[in-house]
CSV table of N, CA and C in Angstrom, one decimal:
chain,number,residue,atom,x,y,z
A,1,ALA,N,-55.2,44.8,148.7
A,1,ALA,CA,-55.8,44.2,149.9
A,1,ALA,C,-56.2,42.8,149.6
A,2,GLN,N,-56.8,42.6,148.4
A,2,GLN,CA,-57.3,41.2,148.1
A,2,GLN,C,-56.1,40.2,148.0
A,3,ALA,N,-55.0,40.7,147.4
A,3,ALA,CA,-53.8,39.8,147.3
A,3,ALA,C,-53.3,39.5,148.7
A,4,ALA,N,-53.3,40.4,149.6
A,4,ALA,CA,-52.8,40.2,151.0
A,4,ALA,C,-53.7,39.2,151.7
A,5,LEU,N,-55.0,39.2,151.4
A,5,LEU,CA,-55.9,38.3,152.0
A,5,LEU,C,-56.2,36.9,151.3
A,6,GLU,N,-55.4,36.7,150.3
A,6,GLU,CA,-55.6,35.5,149.4
A,6,GLU,C,-55.6,34.2,150.2
A,7,ARG,N,-54.8,34.1,151.2
A,7,ARG,CA,-54.8,32.9,152.0
A,7,ARG,C,-55.6,32.9,153.3
A,8,ASP,N,-56.3,34.0,153.5
A,8,ASP,CA,-57.1,34.2,154.7
A,8,ASP,C,-58.4,33.3,154.5
A,9,PRO,N,-58.6,32.4,155.5
A,9,PRO,CA,-59.8,31.5,155.4
A,9,PRO,C,-61.1,32.3,155.5
A,10,GLN,N,-61.0,33.5,156.0
A,10,GLN,CA,-62.2,34.4,156.2
A,10,GLN,C,-62.4,35.4,155.0
A,11,ARG,N,-61.6,35.2,153.9
A,11,ARG,CA,-61.7,36.2,152.9
A,11,ARG,C,-63.1,36.3,152.2
A,12,ALA,N,-63.8,35.2,152.0
A,12,ALA,CA,-65.1,35.2,151.4
A,12,ALA,C,-66.1,35.9,152.4
A,13,ALA,N,-66.0,35.7,153.6
A,13,ALA,CA,-66.9,36.3,154.6
A,13,ALA,C,-66.6,37.8,154.6
A,14,ARG,N,-65.3,38.2,154.6
A,14,ARG,CA,-64.9,39.6,154.5
A,14,ARG,C,-65.5,40.3,153.3
A,15,ALA,N,-65.3,39.6,152.2
A,15,ALA,CA,-65.9,40.2,150.9
A,15,ALA,C,-67.4,40.3,151.0
A,16,ALA,N,-68.0,39.3,151.5
A,16,ALA,CA,-69.5,39.3,151.7
A,16,ALA,C,-70.0,40.4,152.5
A,17,ASP,N,-69.2,40.7,153.6
A,17,ASP,CA,-69.6,41.9,154.5
A,17,ASP,C,-69.5,43.2,153.7
A,18,ALA,N,-68.6,43.3,152.8
A,18,ALA,CA,-68.4,44.5,152.0
A,18,ALA,C,-69.6,44.8,151.0
A,19,LEU,N,-70.4,43.7,150.8
A,19,LEU,CA,-71.6,43.9,149.9
A,19,LEU,C,-72.6,44.9,150.6
A,20,GLN,N,-72.4,45.1,151.9
A,20,GLN,CA,-73.4,46.0,152.6
A,20,GLN,C,-72.8,47.4,152.7
A,21,ASP,N,-71.7,47.7,152.1
A,21,ASP,CA,-71.1,49.0,152.2
A,21,ASP,C,-72.0,50.0,151.6
A,22,GLY,N,-71.9,51.3,152.0
A,22,GLY,CA,-72.7,52.3,151.4
A,22,GLY,C,-72.2,52.8,150.1
A,23,LYS,N,-71.0,52.5,149.7
A,23,LYS,CA,-70.4,53.0,148.5
A,23,LYS,C,-70.5,51.9,147.4
A,24,GLY,N,-71.1,52.3,146.3
A,24,GLY,CA,-71.2,51.4,145.2
A,24,GLY,C,-69.9,50.7,144.7
A,25,GLU,N,-68.9,51.6,144.6
A,25,GLU,CA,-67.6,51.0,144.1
A,25,GLU,C,-67.0,49.9,145.1
A,26,VAL,N,-67.3,50.0,146.4
A,26,VAL,CA,-66.9,49.0,147.3
A,26,VAL,C,-67.7,47.7,147.1
A,27,ARG,N,-69.0,47.9,146.9
A,27,ARG,CA,-69.9,46.7,146.7
A,27,ARG,C,-69.5,46.1,145.3
A,28,LEU,N,-69.1,46.9,144.3
A,28,LEU,CA,-68.7,46.3,143.0
A,28,LEU,C,-67.4,45.5,143.2
A,29,ALA,N,-66.5,46.1,143.9
A,29,ALA,CA,-65.2,45.3,144.1
A,29,ALA,C,-65.4,44.1,144.9
A,30,ALA,N,-66.3,44.1,145.9
A,30,ALA,CA,-66.6,42.9,146.7
A,30,ALA,C,-67.2,41.8,145.8
A,31,ALA,N,-68.2,42.2,145.0
A,31,ALA,CA,-68.9,41.2,144.1
A,31,ALA,C,-67.9,40.6,143.1
A,32,GLN,N,-67.0,41.5,142.6
A,32,GLN,CA,-66.0,41.0,141.6
A,32,GLN,C,-65.0,40.0,142.3
A,33,TRP,N,-64.7,40.3,143.6
A,33,TRP,CA,-63.8,39.4,144.3
A,33,TRP,C,-64.5,38.1,144.6
A,34,LEU,N,-65.8,38.2,145.0
A,34,LEU,CA,-66.5,37.0,145.3
A,34,LEU,C,-66.7,36.1,144.0
A,35,THR,N,-66.7,36.7,142.9
A,35,THR,CA,-66.7,36.0,141.6
A,35,THR,C,-65.5,35.1,141.5
A,36,ARG,N,-64.3,35.7,141.8
A,36,ARG,CA,-63.1,35.0,141.8
A,36,ARG,C,-63.0,33.9,142.9
A,37,ILE,N,-63.5,34.2,144.1
A,37,ILE,CA,-63.4,33.3,145.2
A,37,ILE,C,-64.3,32.1,144.9
A,38,ALA,N,-65.6,32.4,144.4
A,38,ALA,CA,-66.6,31.4,144.1
A,38,ALA,C,-66.8,30.4,145.3
A,39,ASP,N,-67.1,30.9,146.4
A,39,ASP,CA,-67.4,30.1,147.6
A,39,ASP,C,-68.9,30.1,147.8
A,40,PRO,N,-69.5,28.9,147.7
A,40,PRO,CA,-70.9,28.7,147.9
A,40,PRO,C,-71.4,29.2,149.3
A,41,ALA,N,-70.5,29.3,150.3
A,41,ALA,CA,-70.9,29.7,151.6
A,41,ALA,C,-71.5,31.1,151.7
A,42,VAL,N,-71.1,31.9,150.7
A,42,VAL,CA,-71.6,33.3,150.7
A,42,VAL,C,-72.9,33.5,149.9
A,43,LEU,N,-73.5,32.4,149.5
A,43,LEU,CA,-74.8,32.5,148.7
A,43,LEU,C,-75.9,33.3,149.5
A,44,PRO,N,-76.1,33.1,150.7
A,44,PRO,CA,-77.1,34.0,151.4
A,44,PRO,C,-76.8,35.5,151.3
A,45,ALA,N,-75.5,35.8,151.5
A,45,ALA,CA,-75.1,37.2,151.4
A,45,ALA,C,-75.3,37.8,150.0
A,46,LEU,N,-75.0,37.0,149.0
A,46,LEU,CA,-75.1,37.4,147.6
A,46,LEU,C,-76.6,37.6,147.3
A,47,ARG,N,-77.4,36.6,147.7
A,47,ARG,CA,-78.9,36.7,147.4
A,47,ARG,C,-79.5,38.0,148.1
A,48,ALA,N,-79.1,38.3,149.3
A,48,ALA,CA,-79.6,39.5,150.0
A,48,ALA,C,-79.1,40.7,149.3
A,49,ALA,N,-77.8,40.7,148.9
A,49,ALA,CA,-77.3,41.9,148.2
A,49,ALA,C,-78.0,42.1,146.8
A,50,TRP,N,-78.3,41.0,146.1
A,50,TRP,CA,-79.0,41.1,144.9
A,50,TRP,C,-80.4,41.7,145.0
A,51,LYS,N,-81.1,41.3,146.1
A,51,LYS,CA,-82.5,41.8,146.3
A,51,LYS,C,-82.5,43.3,146.6
A,52,LYS,N,-81.5,43.9,147.2
A,52,LYS,CA,-81.5,45.3,147.6
A,52,LYS,C,-80.7,46.2,146.7
A,53,GLU,N,-79.8,45.7,145.9
A,53,GLU,CA,-78.9,46.5,145.0
A,53,GLU,C,-79.7,47.2,143.9
A,54,ASN,N,-79.4,48.5,143.8
A,54,ASN,CA,-80.1,49.3,142.8
A,54,ASN,C,-79.2,49.7,141.6
A,55,GLN,N,-77.9,49.6,141.8
A,55,GLN,CA,-77.0,50.1,140.7
A,55,GLN,C,-76.8,48.9,139.8
A,56,ASP,N,-77.1,49.2,138.5
A,56,ASP,CA,-77.0,48.1,137.4
A,56,ASP,C,-75.6,47.5,137.3
A,57,VAL,N,-74.6,48.3,137.4
A,57,VAL,CA,-73.2,47.8,137.3
A,57,VAL,C,-72.9,46.8,138.4
A,58,VAL,N,-73.3,47.2,139.6
A,58,VAL,CA,-73.1,46.3,140.8
A,58,VAL,C,-74.0,45.0,140.6
A,59,ARG,N,-75.2,45.2,140.2
A,59,ARG,CA,-76.1,44.0,140.0
A,59,ARG,C,-75.4,43.0,139.0
A,60,GLY,N,-74.8,43.6,137.9
A,60,GLY,CA,-74.1,42.7,137.0
A,60,GLY,C,-73.0,41.9,137.6
A,61,ALA,N,-72.2,42.6,138.5
A,61,ALA,CA,-71.1,41.9,139.2
A,61,ALA,C,-71.7,40.9,140.2
A,62,LEU,N,-72.8,41.2,140.8
A,62,LEU,CA,-73.4,40.2,141.7
A,62,LEU,C,-73.9,39.0,141.0
A,63,LEU,N,-74.5,39.2,139.8
A,63,LEU,CA,-75.0,38.1,139.1
A,63,LEU,C,-73.8,37.2,138.6
A,64,ASP,N,-72.7,37.9,138.2
A,64,ASP,CA,-71.5,37.1,137.9
A,64,ASP,C,-71.0,36.2,139.1
A,65,ALA,N,-71.1,36.8,140.3
A,65,ALA,CA,-70.7,36.0,141.5
A,65,ALA,C,-71.7,34.9,141.8
A,66,LEU,N,-73.0,35.1,141.6
A,66,LEU,CA,-73.9,34.1,141.8
A,66,LEU,C,-73.7,32.9,140.8
A,67,ILE,N,-73.5,33.3,139.6
A,67,ILE,CA,-73.2,32.3,138.5
A,67,ILE,C,-71.9,31.5,138.8
A,68,ALA,N,-70.9,32.2,139.4
A,68,ALA,CA,-69.6,31.5,139.7
A,68,ALA,C,-69.8,30.4,140.7
A,69,ILE,N,-70.8,30.6,141.6
A,69,ILE,CA,-71.0,29.5,142.6
A,69,ILE,C,-72.1,28.5,142.2
A,70,GLY,N,-72.5,28.6,140.9
A,70,GLY,CA,-73.4,27.6,140.4
A,70,GLY,C,-74.9,28.0,140.3
A,71,GLU,N,-75.3,29.2,140.6
A,71,GLU,CA,-76.6,29.7,140.4
A,71,GLU,C,-77.0,29.9,139.0
A,72,ASP,N,-78.3,29.8,138.7
A,72,ASP,CA,-78.8,30.0,137.3
A,72,ASP,C,-79.2,31.4,137.1
A,73,ALA,N,-78.7,32.1,136.1
A,73,ALA,CA,-78.9,33.5,135.9
A,73,ALA,C,-80.4,33.8,135.7
A,74,GLY,N,-81.1,32.9,135.1
A,74,GLY,CA,-82.5,33.0,134.8
A,74,GLY,C,-83.4,33.2,136.0
A,75,SER,N,-83.0,32.6,137.1
A,75,SER,CA,-83.8,32.7,138.3
A,75,SER,C,-83.6,34.1,139.0
A,76,TYR,N,-82.7,34.9,138.5
A,76,TYR,CA,-82.5,36.2,139.1
A,76,TYR,C,-83.0,37.4,138.2
A,77,LEU,N,-83.2,37.1,137.0
A,77,LEU,CA,-83.6,38.1,136.1
A,77,LEU,C,-85.1,37.9,135.7
A,78,ASP,N,-85.8,39.0,135.7
A,78,ASP,CA,-87.2,39.0,135.4
A,78,ASP,C,-87.4,39.8,134.1
A,79,PRO,N,-87.6,39.1,132.9
A,79,PRO,CA,-87.8,39.8,131.7
A,79,PRO,C,-89.0,40.7,131.7
A,80,ALA,N,-90.0,40.4,132.4
A,80,ALA,CA,-91.2,41.3,132.5
A,80,ALA,C,-90.8,42.6,133.1
A,81,ALA,N,-90.0,42.6,134.1
A,81,ALA,CA,-89.6,43.8,134.8
A,81,ALA,C,-88.5,44.6,134.1
A,82,THR,N,-87.9,43.9,133.1
A,82,THR,CA,-86.8,44.5,132.4
A,82,THR,C,-87.2,45.8,131.6
A,83,GLU,N,-88.4,45.8,131.1
A,83,GLU,CA,-88.8,46.9,130.3
A,83,GLU,C,-88.9,48.2,131.2
A,84,ALA,N,-89.5,48.0,132.4
A,84,ALA,CA,-89.6,49.1,133.4
A,84,ALA,C,-88.2,49.6,133.8
A,85,THR,N,-87.3,48.7,134.1
A,85,THR,CA,-85.9,49.0,134.5
A,85,THR,C,-85.3,49.8,133.3
A,86,ALA,N,-85.4,49.3,132.1
A,86,ALA,CA,-84.8,50.0,130.9
A,86,ALA,C,-85.4,51.4,130.7
A,87,ALA,N,-86.7,51.5,130.8
A,87,ALA,CA,-87.3,52.8,130.6
A,87,ALA,C,-86.9,53.8,131.7
A,88,LYS,N,-86.7,53.4,132.9
A,88,LYS,CA,-86.2,54.3,134.0
A,88,LYS,C,-84.8,54.7,133.7
A,89,PHE,N,-84.0,53.8,133.2
A,89,PHE,CA,-82.6,54.1,132.9
A,89,PHE,C,-82.5,55.1,131.8
A,90,VAL,N,-83.2,54.8,130.7
A,90,VAL,CA,-83.2,55.7,129.6
A,90,VAL,C,-83.7,57.1,129.9
A,91,ALA,N,-84.8,57.2,130.8
A,91,ALA,CA,-85.4,58.4,131.2
A,91,ALA,C,-84.4,59.3,131.9
A,92,SER,N,-83.4,58.6,132.6
A,92,SER,CA,-82.4,59.4,133.4
A,92,SER,C,-81.3,59.9,132.5
A,93,GLY,N,-81.3,59.5,131.2
A,93,GLY,CA,-80.3,59.9,130.3
A,93,GLY,C,-79.2,58.9,130.0
A,94,LEU,N,-78.9,58.7,128.7
A,94,LEU,CA,-77.9,57.7,128.3
A,94,LEU,C,-76.5,58.3,128.5
A,95,PRO,N,-75.5,57.5,128.8
A,95,PRO,CA,-74.1,58.0,128.9
A,95,PRO,C,-73.7,58.8,127.6
A,96,SER,N,-73.1,59.9,127.8
A,96,SER,CA,-72.7,60.7,126.6
A,96,SER,C,-71.7,60.0,125.7
A,97,SER,N,-71.1,59.0,126.3
A,97,SER,CA,-70.1,58.3,125.4
A,97,SER,C,-70.8,57.4,124.4
A,98,LEU,N,-72.1,57.3,124.5
A,98,LEU,CA,-72.9,56.6,123.5
A,98,LEU,C,-73.5,57.5,122.4
A,99,ALA,N,-73.2,58.7,122.4
A,99,ALA,CA,-73.8,59.7,121.5
A,99,ALA,C,-73.6,59.3,120.0
A,100,TRP,N,-72.5,58.6,119.7
A,100,TRP,CA,-72.2,58.2,118.4
A,100,TRP,C,-73.1,57.2,117.8
A,101,LEU,N,-73.9,56.5,118.7
A,101,LEU,CA,-74.7,55.4,118.2
A,101,LEU,C,-76.0,55.9,117.6
A,102,ASP,N,-76.3,55.3,116.4
A,102,ASP,CA,-77.5,55.7,115.7
A,102,ASP,C,-78.6,54.8,116.2
A,103,TRP,N,-79.4,55.2,117.2
A,103,TRP,CA,-80.4,54.4,117.8
A,103,TRP,C,-81.6,54.2,116.8
A,104,ALA,N,-81.8,55.2,116.0
A,104,ALA,CA,-82.9,55.1,115.0
A,104,ALA,C,-82.7,54.0,114.0
A,105,ALA,N,-81.4,53.6,113.8
A,105,ALA,CA,-81.1,52.6,112.7
A,105,ALA,C,-80.9,51.2,113.3
A,106,LEU,N,-81.2,51.0,114.6
A,106,LEU,CA,-81.1,49.7,115.2
A,106,LEU,C,-81.8,48.6,114.4
A,107,PRO,N,-81.2,47.5,114.2
A,107,PRO,CA,-81.9,46.4,113.4
A,107,PRO,C,-83.0,45.9,114.3
A,108,GLU,N,-84.0,45.2,113.7
A,108,GLU,CA,-85.0,44.6,114.5
A,108,GLU,C,-84.5,43.5,115.3
A,109,LEU,N,-84.9,43.4,116.5
A,109,LEU,CA,-84.4,42.5,117.5
A,109,LEU,C,-85.7,41.9,118.2
A,110,THR,N,-85.7,40.6,118.3
A,110,THR,CA,-86.8,39.9,119.0
A,110,THR,C,-86.3,39.0,120.1
A,111,TRP,N,-87.2,38.7,121.0
A,111,TRP,CA,-86.9,37.7,122.0
A,111,TRP,C,-87.1,36.3,121.3
A,112,ALA,N,-86.2,35.4,121.5
A,112,ALA,CA,-86.2,34.1,120.9
A,112,ALA,C,-87.4,33.3,121.3
A,113,SER,N,-87.8,33.4,122.5
A,113,SER,CA,-88.9,32.5,123.0
A,113,SER,C,-90.3,33.0,122.6
A,114,SER,N,-90.5,34.3,122.5
A,114,SER,CA,-91.9,34.8,122.2
A,114,SER,C,-92.0,35.4,120.8
A,115,HIS,N,-90.8,35.7,120.2
A,115,HIS,CA,-90.7,36.4,118.9
A,115,HIS,C,-91.3,37.9,119.0
A,116,GLU,N,-91.5,38.4,120.2
A,116,GLU,CA,-91.9,39.7,120.4
A,116,GLU,C,-90.7,40.7,120.3
A,117,THR,N,-90.9,41.9,119.8
A,117,THR,CA,-89.9,42.8,119.6
A,117,THR,C,-89.2,43.3,120.9
A,118,VAL,N,-87.9,43.3,120.9
A,118,VAL,CA,-87.2,43.9,122.1
A,118,VAL,C,-87.2,45.4,121.9
A,119,SER,N,-87.6,46.1,122.9
A,119,SER,CA,-87.7,47.6,122.7
A,119,SER,C,-86.3,48.2,122.6
A,120,ARG,N,-86.3,49.4,122.0
A,120,ARG,CA,-85.1,50.2,121.9
A,120,ARG,C,-84.6,50.5,123.3
A,121,ALA,N,-85.5,50.8,124.2
A,121,ALA,CA,-85.1,51.1,125.6
A,121,ALA,C,-84.3,50.0,126.2
A,122,VAL,N,-84.7,48.7,126.0
A,122,VAL,CA,-83.9,47.6,126.5
A,122,VAL,C,-82.5,47.5,126.0
A,123,VAL,N,-82.4,47.7,124.7
A,123,VAL,CA,-81.1,47.8,124.0
A,123,VAL,C,-80.2,48.9,124.6
A,124,GLN,N,-80.9,50.1,124.7
A,124,GLN,CA,-80.1,51.3,125.2
A,124,GLN,C,-79.7,51.0,126.7
A,125,TRP,N,-80.5,50.4,127.5
A,125,TRP,CA,-80.2,50.1,128.9
A,125,TRP,C,-79.0,49.1,128.9
A,126,LEU,N,-79.0,48.1,128.1
A,126,LEU,CA,-77.9,47.1,128.1
A,126,LEU,C,-76.6,47.8,127.6
A,127,CYS,N,-76.7,48.6,126.6
A,127,CYS,CA,-75.5,49.3,126.1
A,127,CYS,C,-75.0,50.3,127.2
A,128,GLY,N,-76.0,51.0,127.8
A,128,GLY,CA,-75.6,52.0,128.7
A,128,GLY,C,-75.0,51.4,130.0
A,129,THR,N,-75.5,50.3,130.5
A,129,THR,CA,-74.9,49.7,131.7
A,129,THR,C,-73.5,49.1,131.3
A,130,ALA,N,-73.4,48.6,130.1
A,130,ALA,CA,-72.1,48.1,129.7
A,130,ALA,C,-71.0,49.2,129.7
A,131,VAL,N,-71.4,50.4,129.2
A,131,VAL,CA,-70.5,51.5,129.2
A,131,VAL,C,-70.2,51.9,130.6
A,132,LYS,N,-71.2,51.9,131.5
A,132,LYS,CA,-70.9,52.3,132.9
A,132,LYS,C,-70.1,51.4,133.6
A,133,ALA,N,-70.1,50.1,133.2
A,133,ALA,CA,-69.2,49.1,133.8
A,133,ALA,C,-67.7,49.3,133.6
A,134,LYS,N,-67.4,50.0,132.5
A,134,LYS,CA,-66.0,50.4,132.1
A,134,LYS,C,-65.2,49.1,132.0
A,135,SER,N,-65.8,48.1,131.4
A,135,SER,CA,-65.0,46.8,131.2
A,135,SER,C,-65.3,46.3,129.8
A,136,PRO,N,-64.3,45.8,129.2
A,136,PRO,CA,-64.5,45.3,127.8
A,136,PRO,C,-65.3,43.9,127.8
A,137,GLU,N,-65.4,43.3,129.0
A,137,GLU,CA,-66.1,42.1,129.1
A,137,GLU,C,-67.5,42.3,129.6
A,138,PRO,N,-68.5,41.8,128.9
A,138,PRO,CA,-69.9,42.0,129.3
A,138,PRO,C,-70.2,41.3,130.6
A,139,ASP,N,-71.0,41.9,131.5
A,139,ASP,CA,-71.3,41.2,132.7
A,139,ASP,C,-72.4,40.2,132.5
A,140,ALA,N,-72.8,39.4,133.5
A,140,ALA,CA,-73.7,38.3,133.4
A,140,ALA,C,-75.1,38.8,133.0
A,141,VAL,N,-75.5,40.0,133.4
A,141,VAL,CA,-76.9,40.5,133.0
A,141,VAL,C,-76.9,40.7,131.4
A,142,LEU,N,-75.9,41.3,130.9
A,142,LEU,CA,-75.8,41.5,129.4
A,142,LEU,C,-75.7,40.2,128.7
A,143,ARG,N,-74.8,39.3,129.2
A,143,ARG,CA,-74.7,38.0,128.5
A,143,ARG,C,-76.0,37.2,128.6
A,144,HIS,N,-76.7,37.2,129.7
A,144,HIS,CA,-77.9,36.5,129.8
A,144,HIS,C,-79.0,37.0,128.8
A,145,TYR,N,-79.2,38.3,128.9
A,145,TYR,CA,-80.2,38.9,128.0
A,145,TYR,C,-79.9,38.8,126.6
A,146,ALA,N,-78.6,38.9,126.2
A,146,ALA,CA,-78.2,38.7,124.8
A,146,ALA,C,-78.5,37.3,124.4
A,147,ALA,N,-78.4,36.3,125.2
A,147,ALA,CA,-78.6,34.9,124.9
A,147,ALA,C,-80.1,34.7,124.7
A,148,LEU,N,-81.0,35.6,125.3
A,148,LEU,CA,-82.4,35.4,125.1
A,148,LEU,C,-82.9,36.0,123.8
A,149,PHE,N,-82.1,36.8,123.1
A,149,PHE,CA,-82.4,37.4,121.8
A,149,PHE,C,-82.4,36.3,120.7
A,150,ASP,N,-83.2,36.5,119.7
A,150,ASP,CA,-83.2,35.7,118.5
A,150,ASP,C,-81.8,35.8,117.9
A,151,ALA,N,-81.2,34.7,117.6
A,151,ALA,CA,-79.8,34.6,117.1
A,151,ALA,C,-79.5,35.6,115.9
A,152,THR,N,-80.4,35.6,115.0
A,152,THR,CA,-80.2,36.4,113.8
A,152,THR,C,-80.2,37.9,114.2
A,153,GLY,N,-81.2,38.3,115.0
A,153,GLY,CA,-81.2,39.7,115.4
A,153,GLY,C,-80.0,40.1,116.3
A,154,ARG,N,-79.6,39.1,117.1
A,154,ARG,CA,-78.4,39.4,118.0
A,154,ARG,C,-77.2,39.6,117.1
A,155,GLU,N,-77.1,38.9,116.1
A,155,GLU,CA,-75.9,39.0,115.2
A,155,GLU,C,-76.0,40.4,114.4
A,156,ARG,N,-77.2,40.7,114.0
A,156,ARG,CA,-77.4,42.0,113.3
A,156,ARG,C,-77.1,43.2,114.2
A,157,LEU,N,-77.6,43.1,115.5
A,157,LEU,CA,-77.3,44.1,116.5
A,157,LEU,C,-75.8,44.2,116.7
A,158,ALA,N,-75.1,43.1,116.9
A,158,ALA,CA,-73.7,43.2,117.1
A,158,ALA,C,-72.9,43.8,115.9
A,159,ALA,N,-73.4,43.5,114.7
A,159,ALA,CA,-72.8,44.1,113.5
A,159,ALA,C,-73.0,45.6,113.5
A,160,HIS,N,-74.3,46.0,113.9
A,160,HIS,CA,-74.6,47.4,113.9
A,160,HIS,C,-73.8,48.2,114.9
A,161,LEU,N,-73.6,47.6,116.1
A,161,LEU,CA,-72.8,48.3,117.2
A,161,LEU,C,-71.4,48.4,116.7
A,162,LEU,N,-70.8,47.3,116.2
A,162,LEU,CA,-69.4,47.3,115.8
A,162,LEU,C,-69.2,48.3,114.6
A,163,ALA,N,-70.1,48.3,113.6
A,163,ALA,CA,-69.9,49.3,112.5
A,163,ALA,C,-70.0,50.7,113.0
A,164,GLY,N,-70.9,51.0,113.9
A,164,GLY,CA,-71.1,52.4,114.5
A,164,GLY,C,-69.8,52.8,115.3
A,165,TRP,N,-69.3,51.8,116.1
A,165,TRP,CA,-68.1,52.1,116.9
A,165,TRP,C,-66.9,52.4,116.0
A,166,LEU,N,-66.8,51.6,114.9
A,166,LEU,CA,-65.7,51.7,114.0
A,166,LEU,C,-65.8,53.1,113.3
A,167,ARG,N,-67.0,53.5,112.9
A,167,ARG,CA,-67.2,54.8,112.2
A,167,ARG,C,-66.7,55.9,113.1
A,168,GLU,N,-67.1,55.8,114.4
A,168,GLU,CA,-66.8,56.8,115.3
A,168,GLU,C,-65.3,56.8,115.6
A,169,ASP,N,-64.7,55.6,115.8
A,169,ASP,CA,-63.3,55.5,116.2
A,169,ASP,C,-62.4,56.0,115.1
A,170,LEU,N,-62.8,55.8,113.8
A,170,LEU,CA,-62.0,56.1,112.7
A,170,LEU,C,-62.4,57.5,112.1
A,171,ARG,N,-63.3,58.2,112.7
A,171,ARG,CA,-63.7,59.5,112.2
A,171,ARG,C,-62.5,60.5,112.2
A,172,PRO,N,-62.3,61.1,111.1
A,172,PRO,CA,-61.1,62.1,111.1
A,172,PRO,C,-61.4,63.2,112.1
A,173,ILE,N,-60.3,63.6,112.7
A,173,ILE,CA,-60.4,64.7,113.7
A,173,ILE,C,-59.8,65.9,113.0
A,174,SER,N,-60.5,67.0,113.1
A,174,SER,CA,-60.0,68.3,112.5
A,174,SER,C,-58.7,68.7,113.2
A,175,PRO,N,-57.8,69.4,112.5
A,175,PRO,CA,-56.6,69.9,113.1
A,175,PRO,C,-56.8,70.7,114.4
A,176,ALA,N,-57.9,71.5,114.4
A,176,ALA,CA,-58.2,72.3,115.6
A,176,ALA,C,-58.7,71.4,116.7
A,177,GLY,N,-59.4,70.3,116.4
A,177,GLY,CA,-59.9,69.4,117.4
A,177,GLY,C,-58.7,68.5,118.0
A,178,ALA,N,-57.7,68.4,117.2
A,178,ALA,CA,-56.5,67.6,117.7
A,178,ALA,C,-55.6,68.3,118.6
A,179,GLU,N,-55.8,69.6,118.6
A,179,GLU,CA,-54.9,70.5,119.5
A,179,GLU,C,-55.3,70.6,120.9
């Protein structure tokens, strides 16, 4: 449908209207489309959608769209509220596809500006929403928060995540499990 509407002068408005749909996957697709369109005329619709959106994956796509039209990610993210958001996400259960990750062995991670420790819940929330997004490319929320981490800690976290993923990916499968 997006390809068919590529030359439609109302495509940005149509996509912006879809941000109000009751289905999260429709709002996600609309936000992703608006990222590609990058039309500043839809800024009010994007701002309104950002304020009321509850799904982390959709919020990530909305932030990508806001950034695509020139908005600053920092004005949309509240590090103080992040801890509560992360705790709520973790309390609802992490995606089972992250079971391989050794959370107890996470390297120390601090916020670059305050040098305060980034909680395990925040890291779990960022990893969990990345998994739920089902995309190899991190969304704007993850990119922004990762940029706020101390560089050394961020590098250690990346190495920890990569090493854990490789261990899981290369783990031998028993003959019974392969059948």
